[in-house]
PDB file of C-alpha atoms in Angstrom:
ATOM      1  CA  MET A1059       0.000   0.000   0.000  1.00 46.00           C
ATOM      2  CA  ASP A1060       1.235   3.463  -0.867  1.00 54.00           C
ATOM      3  CA  THR A1061       1.927   5.903   1.931  1.00 56.00           C
ATOM      4  CA  PRO A1062       1.054   9.601   1.846  1.00 57.00           C
ATOM      5  CA  ASN A1063       4.737  10.404   1.476  1.00 55.00           C
ATOM      6  CA  ASP A1064       5.063   8.058  -1.531  1.00 54.00           C
ATOM      7  CA  PHE A1065       2.192   9.917  -3.138  1.00 56.00           C
ATOM      8  CA  LEU A1066       3.786  13.294  -2.508  1.00 58.00           C
ATOM      9  CA  GLU A1067       7.276  12.291  -3.593  1.00 57.00           C
ATOM     10  CA  ASN A1068       5.944  10.878  -6.865  1.00 52.00           C
ATOM     11  CA  LEU A1069       4.042  14.061  -7.657  1.00 54.00           C
ATOM     12  CA  PRO A1070       6.262  17.120  -7.393  1.00 62.00           C
ATOM     13  CA  GLU A1071       3.540  19.281  -8.914  1.00 71.00           C
ATOM     14  CA  THR A1072       1.332  18.593  -5.889  1.00 76.00           C
ATOM     15  CA  ASN A1073       2.550  21.672  -4.001  1.00 76.00           C
ATOM     16  CA  GLU A1074       1.870  23.934  -6.978  1.00 80.00           C
ATOM     17  CA  LEU A1075      -1.569  22.387  -7.449  1.00 82.00           C
ATOM     18  CA  LEU A1076      -2.251  22.832  -3.746  1.00 82.00           C
ATOM     19  CA  ASP A1077      -1.217  26.503  -3.911  1.00 82.00           C
ATOM     20  CA  ASN A1078      -3.447  27.082  -6.952  1.00 82.00           C
ATOM     21  CA  THR A1079      -6.364  25.410  -5.182  1.00 85.00           C
ATOM     22  CA  LEU A1080      -5.919  27.492  -2.039  1.00 84.00           C
ATOM     23  CA  ASP A1081      -5.722  30.669  -4.148  1.00 83.00           C
ATOM     24  CA  THR A1082      -8.897  29.720  -6.003  1.00 80.00           C
ATOM     25  CA  LEU A1083     -10.807  28.911  -2.831  1.00 82.00           C
ATOM     26  CA  THR A1084      -9.535  32.019  -1.048  1.00 79.00           C
ATOM     27  CA  ASN A1085     -10.423  34.336  -3.927  1.00 78.00           C
ATOM     28  CA  GLY A1086     -13.888  32.854  -4.240  1.00 66.00           C
ATOM     29  CA  VAL A1087     -15.617  30.232  -6.300  1.00 63.00           C
ATOM     30  CA  ASP A1088     -18.728  31.088  -8.272  1.00 58.00           C
ATOM     31  CA  LEU A1089     -20.940  28.016  -8.014  1.00 54.00           C
ATOM     32  CA  GLU A1090     -23.836  30.002  -9.456  1.00 56.00           C
ATOM     33  CA  SER A1091     -22.154  30.549 -12.816  1.00 55.00           C
ATOM     34  CA  GLU A1092     -23.659  28.797 -15.806  1.00 48.00           C
ATOM     35  CA  ALA A1093     -20.583  26.615 -16.352  1.00 49.00           C
ATOM     36  CA  PRO A1094     -18.469  26.252 -13.205  1.00 52.00           C
ATOM     37  CA  ASP A1095     -14.758  25.866 -13.907  1.00 57.00           C
ATOM     38  CA  THR A1096     -14.045  22.272 -13.003  1.00 65.00           C
ATOM     39  CA  ASN A1097     -10.581  22.131 -14.591  1.00 84.00           C
ATOM     40  CA  LEU A1098      -8.767  22.413 -11.239  1.00 86.00           C
ATOM     41  CA  LEU A1099     -11.099  19.842  -9.758  1.00 89.00           C
ATOM     42  CA  GLN A1100     -10.391  17.458 -12.637  1.00 90.00           C
ATOM     43  CA  LYS A1101      -6.626  17.887 -12.140  1.00 89.00           C
ATOM     44  CA  TRP A1102      -7.035  16.790  -8.517  1.00 89.00           C
ATOM     45  CA  ILE A1103      -9.187  13.836  -9.527  1.00 91.00           C
ATOM     46  CA  ASP A1104      -6.506  12.712 -11.982  1.00 90.00           C
ATOM     47  CA  VAL A1105      -3.714  13.128  -9.417  1.00 87.00           C
ATOM     48  CA  LEU A1106      -5.578  11.416  -6.574  1.00 88.00           C
ATOM     49  CA  ASN A1107      -6.621   8.456  -8.699  1.00 89.00           C
ATOM     50  CA  GLN A1108      -2.946   7.596  -9.326  1.00 86.00           C
ATOM     51  CA  THR A1109      -2.351   6.264  -5.807  1.00 84.00           C
ATOM     52  CA  GLU A1110      -4.313   3.621  -3.930  1.00 87.00           C
ATOM     53  CA  ASN A1111      -4.540   5.468  -0.616  1.00 83.00           C
ATOM     54  CA  THR A1112      -5.875   8.649  -2.274  1.00 86.00           C
ATOM     55  CA  GLN A1113      -8.388   7.038  -4.615  1.00 90.00           C
ATOM     56  CA  PRO A1114     -11.301   7.324  -2.119  1.00 91.00           C
ATOM     57  CA  LEU A1115     -10.725  11.086  -2.020  1.00 91.00           C
ATOM     58  CA  GLY A1116     -10.538  11.106  -5.816  1.00 92.00           C
ATOM     59  CA  ARG A1117     -13.942   9.411  -5.917  1.00 95.00           C
ATOM     60  CA  LYS A1118     -15.399  12.085  -3.582  1.00 95.00           C
ATOM     61  CA  LEU A1119     -14.042  14.796  -5.860  1.00 94.00           C
ATOM     62  CA  SER A1120     -15.534  13.014  -8.873  1.00 95.00           C
ATOM     63  CA  GLU A1121     -18.876  12.980  -7.086  1.00 95.00           C
ATOM     64  CA  LEU A1122     -18.540  16.720  -6.385  1.00 94.00           C
ATOM     65  CA  ASN A1123     -17.600  17.337 -10.014  1.00 91.00           C
ATOM     66  CA  ASN A1124     -20.686  15.448 -11.173  1.00 93.00           C
ATOM     67  CA  VAL A1125     -22.929  17.508  -8.897  1.00 93.00           C
ATOM     68  CA  LEU A1126     -21.336  20.795  -9.976  1.00 89.00           C
ATOM     69  CA  THR A1127     -21.809  20.049 -13.652  1.00 88.00           C
ATOM     70  CA  THR A1128     -25.533  19.282 -13.403  1.00 89.00           C
ATOM     71  CA  GLU A1129     -28.006  21.852 -14.665  1.00 88.00           C
ATOM     72  CA  SER A1130     -29.182  22.770 -11.159  1.00 88.00           C
ATOM     73  CA  PRO A1131     -26.523  21.791  -8.596  1.00 88.00           C
ATOM     74  CA  ASP A1132     -27.979  20.824  -5.212  1.00 91.00           C
ATOM     75  CA  THR A1133     -26.466  23.106  -2.580  1.00 92.00           C
ATOM     76  CA  THR A1134     -27.062  20.661   0.283  1.00 95.00           C
ATOM     77  CA  THR A1135     -25.206  17.901  -1.567  1.00 95.00           C
ATOM     78  CA  ILE A1136     -22.350  20.274  -2.401  1.00 94.00           C
ATOM     79  CA  GLN A1137     -22.067  21.312   1.262  1.00 95.00           C
ATOM     80  CA  ARG A1138     -22.037  17.681   2.413  1.00 96.00           C
ATOM     81  CA  LEU A1139     -19.356  16.744  -0.104  1.00 96.00           C
ATOM     82  CA  LEU A1140     -17.208  19.768   0.751  1.00 95.00           C
ATOM     83  CA  ASN A1141     -17.300  18.801   4.426  1.00 96.00           C
ATOM     84  CA  GLU A1142     -16.504  15.153   3.661  1.00 96.00           C
ATOM     85  CA  ILE A1143     -13.601  16.206   1.443  1.00 96.00           C
ATOM     86  CA  ALA A1144     -12.364  18.597   4.157  1.00 96.00           C
ATOM     87  CA  ASP A1145     -12.467  15.757   6.719  1.00 95.00           C
ATOM     88  CA  ALA A1146     -10.551  13.447   4.375  1.00 93.00           C
ATOM     89  CA  THR A1147      -8.001  16.197   3.674  1.00 92.00           C
ATOM     90  CA  GLU A1148      -7.374  16.657   7.400  1.00 92.00           C
ATOM     91  CA  GLU A1149      -6.981  12.910   7.874  1.00 91.00           C
ATOM     92  CA  PHE A1150      -4.498  12.764   5.013  1.00 87.00           C
ATOM     93  CA  GLY A1151      -2.587  15.690   6.531  1.00 86.00           C
ATOM     94  CA  ALA A1152      -2.329  13.849   9.842  1.00 86.00           C
ATOM     95  CA  LYS A1153      -0.834  10.837   8.038  1.00 84.00           C
ATOM     96  CA  VAL A1154       1.740  13.033   6.285  1.00 78.00           C
ATOM     97  CA  GLY A1155       3.127  14.133   9.649  1.00 76.00           C
ATOM     98  CA  PRO A1156       4.086  17.528  11.073  1.00 78.00           C
ATOM     99  CA  GLU A1157       7.220  18.117   8.974  1.00 78.00           C
ATOM    100  CA  GLY A1158       7.394  20.742   6.244  1.00 76.00           C
ATOM    101  CA  GLU A1159       4.747  23.082   4.903  1.00 77.00           C
ATOM    102  CA  LEU A1160       2.373  20.436   3.528  1.00 78.00           C
ATOM    103  CA  PRO A1161       0.440  19.728   6.761  1.00 83.00           C
ATOM    104  CA  ALA A1162      -0.311  23.442   7.168  1.00 85.00           C
ATOM    105  CA  GLN A1163      -1.353  23.676   3.508  1.00 86.00           C
ATOM    106  CA  LEU A1164      -3.686  20.701   3.897  1.00 88.00           C
ATOM    107  CA  GLU A1165      -5.147  22.212   7.067  1.00 91.00           C
ATOM    108  CA  GLY A1166      -5.692  25.478   5.194  1.00 91.00           C
ATOM    109  CA  LEU A1167      -7.316  23.602   2.323  1.00 92.00           C
ATOM    110  CA  ALA A1168      -9.691  21.810   4.687  1.00 94.00           C
ATOM    111  CA  ALA A1169     -10.634  25.131   6.315  1.00 94.00           C
ATOM    112  CA  ALA A1170     -11.196  26.763   2.908  1.00 92.00           C
ATOM    113  CA  LEU A1171     -13.437  23.875   1.814  1.00 93.00           C
ATOM    114  CA  ARG A1172     -15.511  24.174   4.989  1.00 94.00           C
ATOM    115  CA  ASN A1173     -15.710  27.944   4.557  1.00 92.00           C
ATOM    116  CA  LEU A1174     -16.996  27.494   1.012  1.00 90.00           C
ATOM    117  CA  GLY A1175     -19.660  25.121   2.346  1.00 90.00           C
ATOM    118  CA  VAL A1176     -20.726  27.711   4.927  1.00 91.00           C
ATOM    119  CA  GLN A1177     -20.938  30.397   2.235  1.00 88.00           C
ATOM    120  CA  LEU A1178     -23.433  28.223   0.371  1.00 84.00           C
ATOM    121  CA  SER A1179     -25.859  28.164   3.302  1.00 79.00           C
TER     122      SER A1179
END
């Protein structure tokens, strides 16, 4: 079974992707737009599906992507998925360990996901 560190070492672009995601979430996401930009989401799905221990999170993101691309996205479902993804992100961060900047980035990502869910209510 792959470890979180194996996943991170095999994907050097992960930090850049994480930074881009945090910037996007911090600057605001327009879920009300006619065609939400799911490109960043799809990049994460592709990355997470490469490693066994991150595939469950990849499936959650795929589920979120499917909901976001429907004609009338269900806000309650989006909120639930954002919270589940935030929980999984925190768990993954705990497995990575306290070293380096990644745990803080993952914690920030989880908080940004939860904040986005709150904004939808």
